[in-house]
Short mmCIF file of C-alpha atoms in Angstrom, two decimals:
data_model
loop_
_atom_site.label_atom_id
_atom_site.label_comp_id
_atom_site.label_asym_id
_atom_site.label_seq_id
_atom_site.Cartn_x
_atom_site.Cartn_y
_atom_site.Cartn_z
CA MET A 91 97.62 93.77 80.19
CA ILE A 92 101.59 93.33 79.46
CA LYS A 93 103.19 89.80 79.36
CA LYS A 94 104.69 88.74 82.43
CA ILE A 95 108.30 89.24 82.70
CA LYS A 96 110.26 86.95 84.80
CA ASP A 97 112.64 88.59 87.62
CA LEU A 98 111.48 92.30 87.64
CA PRO A 99 113.12 93.91 90.40
CA LYS A 100 111.08 94.99 93.50
CA ARG A 101 114.27 97.55 94.45
CA ILE A 102 115.99 99.71 91.89
CA LYS A 103 119.18 101.27 93.17
CA VAL A 104 120.20 104.64 92.52
CA GLY A 105 123.36 105.81 93.72
CA ASN A 106 123.72 104.74 97.14
CA LYS A 107 120.26 104.57 97.81
CA TYR A 108 117.39 102.15 96.46
CA ILE A 109 113.90 103.10 95.26
CA GLY A 110 111.25 100.12 95.88
CA GLU A 111 109.51 97.90 98.26
CA GLY A 112 111.09 98.34 102.10
CA GLU A 113 112.58 101.62 101.63
CA PRO A 114 111.30 105.10 102.30
CA ALA A 115 110.11 107.24 99.74
CA PHE A 116 112.71 108.84 97.52
CA PHE A 117 112.10 112.42 97.02
CA ILE A 118 113.31 114.37 93.74
CA ALA A 119 113.34 118.21 93.65
CA GLU A 120 112.06 118.83 89.95
CA ILE A 121 113.98 122.01 89.34
CA GLY A 122 113.27 121.45 85.65
CA ASN A 123 113.33 124.93 83.95
CA ASN A 124 113.11 126.85 87.39
CA HIS A 125 116.74 127.69 87.27
CA ASN A 126 115.65 130.41 84.31
CA GLY A 127 118.75 129.54 82.16
CA ASP A 128 120.92 130.96 85.13
CA TYR A 129 123.61 128.72 86.41
CA PHE A 130 123.67 130.47 89.66
CA LEU A 131 119.85 130.23 90.20
CA ALA A 132 120.22 126.32 89.24
CA LYS A 133 122.83 125.94 91.62
CA LYS A 134 121.07 127.95 94.71
CA THR A 135 118.02 125.70 94.13
CA ILE A 136 120.57 122.77 94.16
CA GLU A 137 121.81 123.93 97.78
CA GLU A 138 117.96 124.69 98.86
CA ALA A 139 116.84 121.25 97.83
CA VAL A 140 119.38 119.47 99.47
CA LYS A 141 118.74 121.05 102.78
CA SER A 142 114.64 120.46 102.29
CA GLY A 143 115.28 116.60 102.14
CA ALA A 144 115.77 115.84 98.61
CA ASP A 145 117.08 112.46 97.48
CA ALA A 146 117.82 114.05 93.92
CA VAL A 147 117.62 116.70 92.21
CA LYS A 148 115.94 117.09 88.43
CA PHE A 149 116.93 119.00 85.49
CA GLN A 150 115.41 119.14 81.42
CA LYS A 151 117.34 118.97 78.34
CA ARG A 152 115.99 120.11 75.09
CA PHE A 153 118.00 120.71 71.80
CA ILE A 154 115.04 123.20 70.63
CA ASP A 155 115.48 122.10 66.77
CA GLU A 156 115.47 118.21 67.84
CA VAL A 157 112.55 119.21 69.97
CA PHE A 158 110.05 121.64 68.69
CA ALA A 159 108.84 122.04 64.38
CA LYS A 160 109.40 125.66 62.71
CA GLU A 161 106.00 126.41 63.36
CA LEU A 162 106.09 125.72 66.65
CA GLN A 163 108.95 127.77 67.37
CA GLU A 164 108.24 130.57 65.49
CA LYS A 165 104.59 131.17 67.13
CA PRO A 166 104.90 134.59 69.17
CA GLN A 167 105.33 133.83 73.31
CA THR A 168 102.43 135.94 74.69
CA LYS A 169 103.66 135.49 78.68
CA ASP A 170 107.11 135.68 79.97
CA GLN A 171 108.33 137.89 77.07
CA ILE A 172 111.41 138.40 78.95
CA PHE A 173 112.48 135.15 77.62
CA GLY A 174 112.18 135.97 74.64
CA LYS A 175 109.20 136.92 71.73
CA THR A 176 108.96 133.50 69.89
CA TYR A 177 108.33 130.09 71.35
CA GLY A 178 111.27 128.80 70.24
CA GLU A 179 113.41 131.99 71.71
CA TYR A 180 111.76 131.35 74.93
CA ARG A 181 112.68 127.52 75.01
CA GLN A 182 116.41 128.66 74.42
CA ALA A 183 116.53 130.73 76.67
CA LEU A 184 115.82 128.12 79.38
CA GLU A 185 118.56 126.16 78.36
CA LEU A 186 121.67 125.21 80.38
CA GLY A 187 124.95 124.49 78.19
CA PHE A 188 127.26 121.21 78.95
CA GLU A 189 129.50 123.21 81.29
CA ASP A 190 126.51 124.18 83.15
CA PHE A 191 125.29 120.84 83.88
CA VAL A 192 128.82 118.91 84.38
CA LYS A 193 129.19 122.09 87.11
CA LEU A 194 125.71 121.50 88.54
CA LYS A 195 126.41 117.62 88.70
CA LYS A 196 129.34 118.09 90.62
CA VAL A 197 127.68 120.79 93.13
CA SER A 198 125.37 117.95 93.55
CA GLU A 199 127.61 115.30 94.43
CA GLU A 200 129.27 117.35 96.68
CA LEU A 201 126.23 118.01 98.43
CA GLY A 202 125.68 114.23 98.89
CA THR A 203 122.99 113.93 96.11
CA ILE A 204 121.87 112.25 92.91
CA PHE A 205 121.57 114.70 89.62
CA PHE A 206 120.08 113.69 86.74
CA ALA A 207 117.18 115.11 84.01
CA THR A 208 114.89 114.44 81.51
CA PRO A 209 115.93 114.31 77.87
CA PHE A 210 113.14 115.19 75.33
CA ASP A 211 115.18 113.99 72.35
CA LYS A 212 117.77 111.76 71.27
CA LYS A 213 120.28 114.06 70.66
CA SER A 214 119.75 115.43 74.48
CA VAL A 215 120.56 111.78 75.96
CA ASP A 216 123.80 111.88 74.22
CA PHE A 217 124.54 115.25 76.03
CA LEU A 218 123.43 113.53 79.17
CA GLU A 219 125.29 110.55 78.81
CA GLU A 220 128.77 112.88 78.25
CA VAL A 221 127.47 114.43 81.44
CA GLY A 222 127.78 111.24 82.90
CA VAL A 223 123.96 111.01 84.57
CA GLU A 224 123.30 107.92 86.35
CA LEU A 225 119.48 107.82 85.87
CA TYR A 226 116.69 108.84 83.41
CA LYS A 227 113.70 110.08 83.59
CA ILE A 228 110.91 110.21 80.96
CA ALA A 229 108.21 113.06 81.16
CA SER A 230 104.72 112.44 80.45
CA PHE A 231 105.04 113.92 77.06
CA ASP A 232 107.11 111.36 75.67
CA SER A 233 105.52 108.07 77.19
CA THR A 234 104.48 107.46 73.57
CA ASN A 235 107.54 108.23 71.80
CA LEU A 236 108.44 104.61 71.68
CA PRO A 237 111.83 104.97 69.81
CA LEU A 238 112.84 107.65 72.44
CA LEU A 239 112.00 104.99 75.12
CA GLU A 240 113.80 102.47 73.11
CA TYR A 241 116.93 104.78 72.88
CA VAL A 242 117.09 105.69 76.45
CA ALA A 243 115.79 101.75 77.63
CA LYS A 244 119.67 100.71 75.54
CA LYS A 245 121.89 102.75 77.65
CA GLY A 246 120.72 100.29 80.68
CA LYS A 247 120.69 103.10 83.36
CA PRO A 248 117.55 102.85 85.60
CA MET A 249 114.32 104.96 84.33
CA ILE A 250 111.76 106.77 85.64
CA LEU A 251 108.49 106.98 83.44
CA SER A 252 105.97 109.39 83.85
CA THR A 253 102.44 108.36 82.99
CA GLY A 254 100.32 111.60 82.49
CA MET A 255 98.16 111.89 79.30
CA THR A 256 98.64 108.39 78.68
CA SER A 257 95.76 105.79 78.02
CA LEU A 258 95.73 102.58 79.81
CA GLU A 259 97.20 100.35 76.22
CA GLU A 260 99.44 103.26 75.63
CA LEU A 261 101.35 102.91 79.18
CA ASP A 262 101.44 99.01 78.51
CA GLU A 263 103.12 99.90 75.48
CA ALA A 264 105.73 102.02 76.71
CA VAL A 265 106.23 99.31 79.86
CA GLU A 266 106.99 96.68 77.10
CA THR A 267 108.98 98.98 75.03
CA ILE A 268 111.16 99.83 78.19
CA LEU A 269 111.48 96.14 79.29
CA GLN A 270 112.45 94.68 76.25
CA TYR A 271 115.92 96.56 77.09
CA ASN A 272 116.10 97.18 80.77
CA ASN A 273 114.04 96.06 83.66
CA GLN A 274 115.27 98.93 85.69
CA LEU A 275 112.49 101.28 85.84
CA ILE A 276 110.03 102.96 87.82
CA ILE A 277 106.61 104.11 87.39
CA LEU A 278 105.31 107.65 88.48
CA HIS A 279 101.41 108.18 88.32
CA CYS A 280 100.87 111.52 87.04
CA VAL A 281 98.12 113.71 85.78
CA SER A 282 99.49 116.52 83.36
CA VAL A 283 96.71 119.21 84.18
CA TYR A 284 99.17 122.18 85.38
CA PRO A 285 98.24 123.03 88.47
CA THR A 286 95.87 119.79 89.18
CA VAL A 287 92.59 120.09 91.06
CA ASP A 288 92.18 117.65 93.96
CA LYS A 289 89.22 115.93 92.00
CA SER A 290 91.62 115.21 89.17
CA LEU A 291 94.39 113.73 90.94
CA ASN A 292 93.00 110.16 91.17
CA LEU A 293 95.35 108.72 93.56
CA ALA A 294 93.71 105.70 93.80
CA THR A 295 95.76 104.97 90.35
CA ILE A 296 98.79 104.34 92.52
CA PRO A 297 97.61 100.77 94.27
CA PHE A 298 96.43 100.17 90.69
CA LEU A 299 100.01 100.49 89.01
CA LYS A 300 101.35 98.76 91.77
CA GLU A 301 99.51 95.68 91.40
CA ARG A 302 99.35 95.85 87.19
CA TYR A 303 103.07 96.29 87.07
CA ALA A 304 103.98 94.52 90.30
CA PRO A 305 106.65 94.13 91.33
CA LEU A 306 108.22 97.02 89.59
CA PRO A 307 108.49 100.25 92.16
CA VAL A 308 104.98 102.79 91.64
CA GLY A 309 105.60 106.62 92.51
CA TYR A 310 103.89 109.79 91.98
CA SER A 311 104.57 113.05 89.99
CA GLY A 312 102.57 115.70 91.14
CA HIS A 313 101.15 119.13 90.06
CA GLU A 314 99.19 119.88 92.63
CA LYS A 315 99.73 123.62 94.26
CA ASP A 316 100.35 122.30 97.82
CA TYR A 317 101.60 119.10 99.08
CA SER A 318 98.65 117.72 101.19
CA PRO A 319 97.76 115.06 98.40
CA THR A 320 101.36 113.76 97.89
CA LEU A 321 101.40 112.79 101.23
CA ALA A 322 98.40 110.79 100.70
CA ALA A 323 100.38 109.37 97.78
CA VAL A 324 103.03 108.04 100.19
CA ALA A 325 100.46 106.76 102.18
CA LEU A 326 99.01 104.78 99.52
CA GLY A 327 102.42 103.27 98.52
CA ALA A 328 104.02 105.82 96.67
CA LYS A 329 107.91 105.10 96.56
CA CYS A 330 109.38 107.83 94.51
CA VAL A 331 108.19 111.13 94.57
CA GLU A 332 108.87 113.79 91.89
CA ARG A 333 108.18 117.70 92.68
CA HIS A 334 108.53 120.86 91.35
CA ILE A 335 110.62 123.35 93.34
CA THR A 336 111.45 126.90 93.19
CA ILE A 337 113.23 129.35 95.42
CA ASP A 338 110.54 131.97 94.60
CA LYS A 339 107.17 131.40 93.31
CA LYS A 340 107.14 135.23 92.10
CA LEU A 341 110.17 134.50 89.63
CA PRO A 342 109.05 134.76 85.87
CA GLY A 343 108.67 131.37 83.94
CA PRO A 344 106.27 128.62 83.22
CA ASP A 345 106.45 126.06 86.49
CA HIS A 346 107.09 128.48 89.38
CA ALA A 347 103.79 129.88 90.72
CA LEU A 348 101.66 127.15 89.18
CA VAL A 349 103.21 123.88 90.22
CA SER A 350 105.99 124.50 92.56
CA ILE A 351 106.44 124.38 96.28
CA ASP A 352 109.35 125.94 97.76
CA PRO A 353 111.89 124.91 99.83
CA GLU A 354 110.04 125.01 103.18
CA GLU A 355 107.05 123.26 101.86
CA PHE A 356 109.38 120.58 100.39
CA LYS A 357 111.26 120.20 103.90
CA LYS A 358 107.61 119.70 105.46
CA MET A 359 106.31 117.25 102.88
CA VAL A 360 109.57 115.12 103.37
CA ASP A 361 109.20 115.52 107.27
CA GLY A 362 105.20 114.73 106.98
CA ALA A 363 106.40 111.57 104.59
CA ARG A 364 108.81 110.17 106.77
CA ARG A 365 105.96 110.42 109.68
CA ILE A 366 103.65 108.54 107.50
CA GLU A 367 106.22 105.88 106.86
CA MET A 368 106.98 105.53 110.19
CA ALA A 369 102.98 105.54 111.32
CA LEU A 370 102.29 102.54 108.48
CA GLY A 371 104.75 100.33 110.19
CA LYS A 372 104.74 96.45 109.20
CA PRO A 373 101.55 94.28 107.70
CA GLY A 374 100.05 92.23 110.27
CA LYS A 375 98.61 92.51 113.48
CA HIS A 376 101.08 93.32 116.56
CA LEU A 377 101.01 93.91 120.19
CA PHE A 378 103.43 96.30 121.18
CA GLU A 379 105.25 96.44 124.35
CA GLU A 380 104.53 99.96 125.19
CA GLU A 381 100.58 98.70 124.63
CA MET A 382 101.06 96.60 128.09
CA ALA A 383 100.45 98.93 130.73
CA THR A 384 97.57 100.27 129.61
CA ARG A 385 96.29 96.55 129.02
CA ASN A 386 97.32 95.48 132.13
CA LYS A 387 95.36 98.37 133.76
CA HIS A 388 92.42 98.53 131.51
CA SER A 389 91.59 95.24 129.81
CA LYS A 390 88.94 93.02 131.62
CA SER A 391 90.08 89.69 134.05
CA LEU A 392 87.67 87.01 135.92
CA VAL A 393 86.47 88.52 139.13
CA THR A 394 84.54 87.22 142.10
CA ARG A 395 81.28 88.74 142.31
CA VAL A 396 81.12 86.96 146.54
CA ALA A 397 83.60 85.89 148.78
CA ILE A 398 84.40 82.26 147.79
CA PRO A 399 86.29 79.90 150.44
CA ALA A 400 88.94 77.27 149.05
CA GLY A 401 87.56 73.98 147.71
CA THR A 402 84.50 75.60 146.25
CA ILE A 403 83.37 74.41 142.72
CA LEU A 404 82.87 77.28 140.71
CA THR A 405 79.79 78.81 138.68
CA ALA A 406 79.21 81.48 136.41
CA GLU A 407 76.96 83.05 138.84
CA MET A 408 80.21 83.26 141.07
CA LEU A 409 81.95 85.62 138.64
CA THR A 410 82.15 88.59 136.82
CA CYS A 411 84.85 90.65 134.56
CA LYS A 412 86.14 93.76 135.49
CA SER A 413 89.60 95.65 135.41
CA PRO A 414 92.46 95.38 136.21
CA GLY A 415 94.05 93.03 133.04
CA TYR A 416 96.26 91.15 134.81
CA GLY A 417 94.54 88.13 135.57
CA LEU A 418 92.85 85.32 133.75
CA LYS A 419 91.22 86.63 130.76
CA PRO A 420 87.07 86.59 130.17
CA ARG A 421 87.53 84.28 127.58
CA MET A 422 88.71 81.48 129.90
CA LEU A 423 85.32 81.62 131.96
CA SER A 424 84.12 78.16 130.36
CA SER A 425 87.48 76.75 131.30
CA VAL A 426 87.24 78.11 134.98
CA ILE A 427 83.85 76.91 135.45
CA GLY A 428 83.33 73.57 137.30
CA LYS A 429 87.06 74.01 138.79
CA LYS A 430 87.57 73.79 142.47
CA LEU A 431 88.71 76.94 143.97
CA LYS A 432 92.65 76.59 145.97
CA VAL A 433 92.13 79.29 148.45
CA ASP A 434 90.30 81.55 150.01
CA LEU A 435 88.93 84.42 147.94
CA LEU A 436 87.21 87.59 149.15
CA ALA A 437 84.66 89.21 147.01
CA ASP A 438 85.71 91.54 144.41
CA THR A 439 88.99 89.63 143.97
CA VAL A 440 90.90 89.15 140.61
CA ILE A 441 91.33 85.52 139.73
CA THR A 442 94.63 84.54 138.78
CA ASN A 443 96.16 80.94 137.25
CA ASP A 444 97.25 80.13 141.31
CA HIS A 445 93.92 80.42 142.50
CA ILE A 446 92.07 77.25 140.75
CA VAL A 447 93.13 73.81 140.93
CA TRP A 448 93.42 72.70 137.50
CA GLU A 449 94.15 69.50 137.68
CA VAL A 450 92.42 66.60 139.96
#
């Protein structure tokens, strides 16, 4: 269990929006590498993501020599060879340059959405600082990379931490490392299986994380093929949702077909989440004005079984309970018994307050 830290926020400001308690779920369209190294495909995907209701678009940034050892870079690339014959060539082909990032950030801002990225190394953090991002995402791959967590946290900007592939002890350590320098933290439940089948999603982790790291916002980074489990995550309290997006699942690349949803699915997901949020409402038991017509028609009132003349002392045998429900409630039966009737009542008459002599 992490040490309790005072003054942790329950809402975190990102751009002109907040993520956290009392706010609608914040939807991130994870473009990641689905631009395939092509600026124009990246730009088109941003435009489609915004149309689909994304609050933010997220990319990835790596300096290949900083992230991958030589032995991994030199491994043959057995699939998607359109991007290169070795793993290093393949990864390098998916990287966008500085000017691309700057232009894509401008495109995003002009469309009213937040542009940010996941850095996979310190040099990429410096790159993104120069680009001017206002938010950072830490991938599950780096949730145990404490030097990187510390380096990003010291930038003082909001951070989103994915939690796939970590033990609870490792996650506590990651959270504590970040909170030493930065309390603007959002934690995402994530399972790093691509794609993730239903039995492995374990969405019950979301309320667990909400309790463990309260009051910090908790969300969900999903890798299932569709979006139904994502809606369940929102119902369980996810305040930040990240899903991969592609404009064409048939494109070559690691994420298009396996874990991405298309713009139409993304929009249905966002619309579905907004409906769920509206349906969840607020805690407590509420009697809604819209219920009153049905209540007055179908709930029960005290009703006379027989004709009763004025002045009669009421007994239980004289009364029953029937609809409509505008009269004295059945719970008042014991209070009415022994009271005198003020007026003549026919059989099968709804009894109201004015029919009873309450004071002697």
